[in-house]
């Protein structure tokens, strides 16, 4: 029936199909739909920049306006991937520029971005509107200056947790006076900023809805900025400290008055340094907050945190440090009844000290916040009983990431592994998509995961399992698995090679410090030409090359349509 | 139903399984037979740093971040009972899984402002670069060369000559916003809680009993 509709009608219908997966499904129905879909697709998501080439992207989707690219594997966040592994955005930007694609939005995660790339980007796409860089590196504020100077219609510049080298160039001043289109600006990851340029910029951009400042912005400047931008919805304060003692009470009074006018703020973050006495100034806006991120606010202590949170009755997402303690989490549980997402980060990220939260806090949260669906919890310890209670209280987990700071730690009460606890979680949360395990775990937990986690897409394993059976349970049972990352677990060639076709249904597999051997990886690579099997070996390559029985320190494999990448460094060996 | 033991899984790579079992985290001495899960007590032994692992060339050495070698050398390191944090614990690479950006951000970047009564401008010092009160005060003295700082405190090992000219008293604002005398708490605790430093004129410190160091003639 649909064959008799003109293409425009099909296209119009497809306009309502927005998710990437749905559009991918649409394109598989028939050749006609494939054709119409591909010309009309504007937003493209590429989860692994090495799975496809920029040329093929452009060939298939000539109308692409918004592109998301991800580079390095997730474990790169934790220093498990050496520097210079790859993930360069340059070839993508060059290809898009050459083909005169009308790119408007670019979102990059874990990629290497150079000043040159940013310069080319800023000059090649006249309607460029939005640049979002998450956990990227390789560029300096010179690159930002190019973006500021050349992107005349820039709406969004969002820099999240990037490593940026800062030059003395006052890049912010490169925004021309004619730049009045900014909606979102986030430079929290920088150390310096030109305050005068910032204030002028905010003053001439009345549509600014999201502003995240950095450490270099003290309270006095924050107050002046908020005076200019009471319409903000999303605020990241910089340093919440006063500059000079003498103006203490006057500045505080002004700040309090100004903040009270900012009735639209729903998301609050920052507090990179804090003068605790000034915190009460934000109490009035706490009532409206739906997202509060205090995970970098090391200067706010337990009791102050708790006082603040008591005002936040409408919170849906909360990111905090573990110095809130179990008692603080109990307050969250009784105050934030609409809580959906909780992330508790370690205030001592080097893991040498004591996390201040335990299973008690988590059980309290689950009891008070039944809508909880997303959890990241770094803690001192966990028990099966607690996890079972959490599973009973909250059956809607989509993301469940638990990190017990001491690797392979058992239930401290029973000294048992945590298999039963995690098993309860996956059994009760039928829609779980992402899971990170920790603590002492045997093959049994993987049996449960394979049995119950039918929607699981991403699984992170560390120091867990007894044998290949564990990994096999997961590979066999989790039909929707896309990303599997494993470190320091006794899974070897038998598990790796049992079902080689599985990996083409997944985005990637990472295994480090496991029992897979070079021979096993070679066998896999030979059988599956559409996988890149990369061996990352930072040590002596020559010694390594001849021992098939040698265990592989780091293996990263991913499906790809374009064969081994040409930009691999010396220490990466792609097996064929 | 207990998980399969090694003998029930002939397909598994026996070599790799054995080596892993040998290096499993347990309380016992290596070489003991395999244990049931109930016996897998956590030990808070340190994990070998990756650097050490990479230097090992023999292929017979087990993979993974284990403490196999350390066990041989330090069998008296065993921690008994429920998991207690040992005094020293080497860190596993990439653990806990916290983004390096976050780690760097939360690292104590301890730049604090230093004000001296009467000076026209303030200075900043990074407390992390000093190891003791003595080092800090010496640096402050150099920074504000016109002023002599009272070094009357119980230093870790050395004590500044109490007979030195005393014009200024070092004080600091702590996390709670209170002004404290520098030197009362151990150095580590001090850098944790110090927010800013003020060198107060001695004349203002009237009424405060000076700290008396033990009679010691060690000088800087």
XYZ file of N, CA and C in Angstrom, chain A residues 77-80 109 135 161-163 188-189 215 242-243 245 276-277 295-296 298 301 321 345-346 349-352 354 378 403-410 415-417 438 440 442 444 462-463 466 468-469 487-488 490 494 513-515 539 543 550-551 553, chain B residues 1-4 8-9 11-13 15-17 19-21 24-25 37-38 40-44 47 54 57 59 63-65 81-83 85 89 91-107 111 113 173 175-177 179 195-196:
372
model
N 38.566 5.802 29.920
C 38.297 6.751 31.007
C 39.152 6.444 32.224
N 39.527 5.192 32.378
C 40.235 4.776 33.590
C 41.696 4.473 33.297
N 42.229 5.108 32.283
C 43.648 4.969 31.941
C 44.045 3.575 31.494
N 43.110 2.785 31.002
C 43.479 1.451 30.537
C 43.869 1.449 29.066
N 32.569 12.204 21.672
C 32.881 11.658 22.996
C 34.137 10.796 22.903
N 34.755 14.484 27.291
C 35.957 13.671 27.530
C 36.878 13.607 26.323
N 34.168 17.978 30.767
C 35.260 17.126 31.264
C 36.335 16.841 30.221
N 36.744 17.878 29.482
C 37.814 17.705 28.505
C 39.153 18.134 29.077
N 40.223 17.595 28.459
C 41.565 18.033 28.840
C 41.980 19.088 27.822
N 33.154 24.796 32.187
C 33.533 24.439 33.558
C 34.867 23.702 33.646
N 35.273 23.058 32.560
C 36.512 22.274 32.643
C 37.761 23.113 32.422
N 36.036 27.512 37.696
C 36.661 27.899 38.934
C 37.045 29.363 39.057
N 33.948 33.974 48.192
C 34.028 35.427 48.099
C 35.468 35.836 47.880
N 35.612 36.946 47.201
C 36.952 37.395 46.868
C 37.612 38.205 47.978
N 37.255 39.740 51.975
C 36.543 39.671 53.253
C 35.711 40.903 53.532
N 31.182 27.816 52.757
C 29.939 27.251 53.284
C 28.930 28.290 53.747
N 29.425 29.411 54.242
C 28.499 30.432 54.732
C 27.617 30.991 53.637
N 28.820 16.825 42.557
C 29.842 15.789 42.598
C 31.258 16.330 42.507
N 31.384 17.631 42.258
C 32.719 18.238 42.301
C 32.849 19.199 43.480
N 33.750 19.397 46.553
C 34.445 18.769 47.675
C 34.433 19.644 48.918
N 30.417 19.986 53.109
C 30.498 18.825 53.984
C 29.144 18.241 54.313
N 28.846 13.530 46.278
C 30.018 12.812 46.773
C 29.612 11.972 47.989
N 29.585 9.544 44.100
C 30.982 9.401 43.704
C 31.886 9.364 44.927
N 33.064 8.741 44.796
C 33.973 8.703 45.944
C 34.675 10.044 46.102
N 38.965 9.634 45.188
C 38.896 8.810 43.985
C 40.099 7.908 43.789
N 41.072 8.039 44.645
C 42.221 7.166 44.523
C 42.019 5.889 45.312
N 40.892 5.814 45.984
C 40.476 4.549 46.573
C 41.241 4.116 47.795
N 42.122 4.968 48.253
C 42.954 4.527 49.366
C 42.252 4.665 50.698
N 38.452 5.528 52.933
C 37.178 4.892 53.223
C 36.057 5.626 52.522
N 29.331 4.303 44.414
C 30.644 3.880 44.905
C 30.525 3.725 46.411
N 29.924 0.066 42.486
C 31.368 -0.086 42.594
C 31.774 -0.144 44.051
N 32.078 -1.344 44.490
C 32.622 -1.522 45.835
C 34.103 -1.249 45.717
N 34.587 -0.292 46.503
C 35.942 0.209 46.277
C 37.012 -0.870 46.372
N 36.824 -1.834 47.211
C 37.805 -2.889 47.341
C 37.438 -3.998 46.365
N 38.300 -4.259 45.379
C 37.931 -5.245 44.354
C 37.712 -6.635 44.946
N 36.729 -7.333 44.418
C 36.454 -8.719 44.801
C 36.163 -8.886 46.283
N 35.506 -7.886 46.857
C 35.166 -7.981 48.275
C 33.844 -8.726 48.455
N 33.791 -9.701 49.360
C 32.540 -10.430 49.552
C 31.576 -9.656 50.452
N 30.216 -13.310 54.300
C 31.434 -13.684 53.593
C 31.153 -14.426 52.285
N 29.934 -14.329 51.798
C 29.562 -14.960 50.542
C 29.816 -14.018 49.372
N 29.920 -14.574 48.174
C 29.961 -13.720 46.994
C 28.624 -12.994 46.832
N 30.638 -5.440 40.794
C 31.859 -5.409 41.589
C 31.661 -6.290 42.802
N 32.980 -9.636 45.259
C 33.337 -11.023 44.986
C 32.198 -11.686 44.208
N 31.107 -15.077 41.507
C 31.486 -16.339 40.860
C 30.761 -16.430 39.522
N 28.230 -17.915 38.951
C 26.790 -17.940 39.206
C 26.108 -16.615 38.848
N 34.674 -6.738 36.360
C 36.037 -6.580 36.866
C 36.271 -7.536 38.019
N 37.363 -8.275 37.970
C 37.766 -9.179 39.054
C 36.632 -10.125 39.428
N 34.738 -17.406 37.722
C 35.673 -18.498 38.006
C 36.218 -19.129 36.742
N 35.458 -19.948 32.131
C 34.865 -19.557 30.847
C 33.344 -19.622 30.881
N 32.807 -20.491 31.720
C 31.347 -20.626 31.782
C 30.678 -19.281 32.046
N 37.690 -6.902 32.691
C 39.095 -6.810 33.105
C 39.363 -7.764 34.251
N 40.575 -8.293 34.252
C 41.024 -9.112 35.380
C 40.040 -10.204 35.763
N 38.900 -14.513 34.788
C 39.509 -15.720 34.217
C 38.738 -16.279 33.018
N 38.357 -20.435 25.160
C 37.169 -21.269 24.977
C 35.912 -20.399 24.933
N 43.737 -8.210 30.888
C 44.196 -9.036 32.008
C 43.286 -10.224 32.234
N 42.834 -10.812 31.129
C 42.045 -12.045 31.215
C 42.938 -13.188 30.724
N 42.315 -14.299 30.323
C 43.119 -15.455 29.944
C 43.102 -15.739 28.446
N 54.262 -3.171 25.620
C 55.623 -3.635 25.882
C 56.312 -4.053 24.594
N 58.868 -9.474 21.088
C 58.807 -10.629 21.976
C 57.408 -11.220 21.921
N 50.820 -17.111 24.421
C 50.948 -16.020 25.382
C 49.613 -15.332 25.596
N 49.375 -14.988 26.832
C 48.126 -14.299 27.124
C 48.227 -12.853 26.672
N 47.495 -8.986 26.948
C 47.233 -8.042 28.028
C 45.946 -7.253 27.797
N 23.254 -24.862 44.686
C 24.172 -25.700 43.912
C 25.473 -24.944 43.731
N 26.554 -25.530 44.170
C 27.817 -24.795 44.094
C 28.283 -24.714 42.637
N 28.984 -23.737 42.324
C 29.495 -23.611 40.950
C 30.444 -24.755 40.637
N 30.557 -25.057 39.371
C 31.429 -26.162 38.973
C 32.854 -25.915 39.417
N 35.237 -30.355 36.758
C 34.015 -30.606 36.009
C 33.988 -29.893 34.674
N 34.976 -29.140 34.388
C 34.940 -28.379 33.136
C 36.182 -28.675 32.319
N 36.699 -28.596 29.273
C 36.998 -27.749 28.118
C 37.829 -26.541 28.489
N 37.698 -26.139 29.739
C 38.399 -24.900 30.081
C 39.900 -25.098 30.029
N 40.561 -24.059 29.747
C 42.003 -24.068 29.627
C 42.605 -24.319 30.998
N 45.565 -24.821 32.088
C 46.751 -24.031 32.479
C 46.342 -22.672 33.021
N 45.483 -22.024 32.252
C 45.135 -20.665 32.682
C 44.340 -20.704 33.959
N 43.461 -21.711 34.103
C 42.620 -21.767 35.290
C 43.491 -22.001 36.507
N 46.655 -21.285 36.967
C 47.446 -20.129 37.366
C 46.566 -19.075 38.019
N 45.337 -18.931 37.500
C 44.499 -17.919 38.127
C 44.151 -18.332 39.541
N 43.815 -19.628 39.708
C 43.446 -20.106 41.040
C 44.579 -19.872 42.023
N 44.501 -16.350 43.240
C 43.237 -15.816 43.752
C 43.448 -15.117 45.076
N 42.591 -14.176 45.328
C 42.655 -13.476 46.607
C 42.165 -14.381 47.709
N 33.671 -21.099 47.540
C 33.428 -19.640 47.599
C 33.335 -19.120 49.013
N 32.834 -19.944 49.922
C 32.672 -19.472 51.292
C 34.021 -19.153 51.905
N 36.458 -17.813 50.379
C 37.144 -16.715 49.698
C 37.021 -15.445 50.501
N 37.791 -15.382 51.504
C 37.809 -14.141 52.273
C 38.523 -13.100 51.455
N 38.107 -11.923 51.625
C 38.847 -10.881 50.950
C 40.094 -10.635 51.756
N 41.144 -10.357 51.077
C 42.313 -9.895 51.797
C 42.574 -8.501 51.297
N 43.096 -7.709 52.156
C 43.367 -6.356 51.724
C 44.812 -6.241 51.304
N 47.647 -4.782 45.542
C 47.853 -5.332 44.215
C 49.160 -4.818 43.666
N 54.576 -5.400 34.195
C 55.115 -5.268 32.848
C 56.573 -5.616 32.752
N 59.187 -10.821 32.574
C 59.305 -11.316 31.204
C 58.889 -12.766 31.067
N 56.932 -16.077 30.762
C 55.540 -16.327 30.399
C 54.829 -17.209 31.408
N 48.886 -13.906 34.665
C 48.401 -12.613 34.187
C 47.505 -11.981 35.225
N 47.132 -10.796 34.942
C 46.167 -10.143 35.821
C 46.829 -9.443 36.969
N 46.128 -8.549 37.504
C 46.665 -7.741 38.589
C 46.537 -8.526 39.882
N 40.785 -11.981 59.602
C 39.483 -11.468 59.969
C 38.804 -10.743 58.823
N 37.738 -10.104 59.146
C 36.991 -9.367 58.133
C 37.849 -8.241 57.584
N 37.481 -7.809 56.407
C 38.331 -6.885 55.656
C 38.645 -5.622 56.416
N 41.243 -2.246 56.324
C 42.155 -1.541 55.436
C 43.552 -1.603 56.005
N 48.512 0.358 50.876
C 47.790 -0.426 49.883
C 48.145 0.108 48.511
N 47.968 0.611 44.587
C 46.741 0.802 43.841
C 46.714 0.008 42.561
N 45.547 -0.468 42.209
C 45.349 -1.171 40.957
C 45.134 -0.114 39.881
N 45.752 -0.328 38.718
C 45.561 0.638 37.646
C 44.101 0.670 37.230
N 43.573 1.858 37.067
C 42.212 2.000 36.592
C 41.164 1.603 37.602
N 41.558 1.515 38.879
C 40.568 1.156 39.901
C 40.730 2.085 41.081
N 39.691 2.619 41.679
C 38.292 2.453 41.275
C 38.029 3.151 39.943
N 36.997 2.711 39.248
C 36.734 3.254 37.911
C 36.163 4.668 37.975
N 37.080 5.604 38.145
C 36.710 7.012 38.196
C 37.447 7.696 37.057
N 36.754 8.532 36.315
C 37.379 9.219 35.185
C 38.583 10.028 35.638
N 39.635 10.012 34.845
C 40.849 10.728 35.255
C 40.583 12.216 35.404
N 39.641 12.721 34.628
C 39.286 14.139 34.767
C 38.786 14.409 36.178
N 37.932 13.518 36.651
C 37.365 13.683 37.991
C 38.446 13.530 39.056
N 39.317 12.565 38.836
C 40.400 12.349 39.800
C 41.243 13.606 39.924
N 41.560 14.186 38.771
C 42.394 15.390 38.805
C 41.660 16.537 39.474
N 40.379 16.634 39.207
C 39.614 17.746 39.771
C 39.532 17.652 41.282
N 39.423 16.430 41.783
C 39.261 16.279 43.221
C 40.585 16.170 43.957
N 41.656 16.058 43.197
C 42.976 16.050 43.814
C 43.110 17.346 44.574
N 45.786 25.520 46.595
C 46.281 26.894 46.555
C 45.445 27.715 47.527
N 45.091 31.480 49.737
C 45.552 32.867 49.779
C 46.256 33.142 51.101
N 42.073 30.087 58.245
C 40.640 29.846 58.300
C 40.399 28.406 57.904
N 37.796 24.859 57.373
C 36.619 24.531 56.572
C 35.322 25.029 57.195
N 35.315 25.131 58.522
C 34.085 25.585 59.174
C 33.998 27.095 59.244
N 35.038 27.765 58.742
C 35.026 29.222 58.768
C 35.617 29.817 60.029
N 38.751 30.827 62.623
C 40.176 31.216 62.529
C 40.962 30.501 63.607
N 41.744 26.853 54.515
C 41.143 27.542 53.380
C 41.925 28.789 53.001
N 42.416 29.486 53.952
C 43.281 30.631 53.686
C 44.102 30.945 54.922
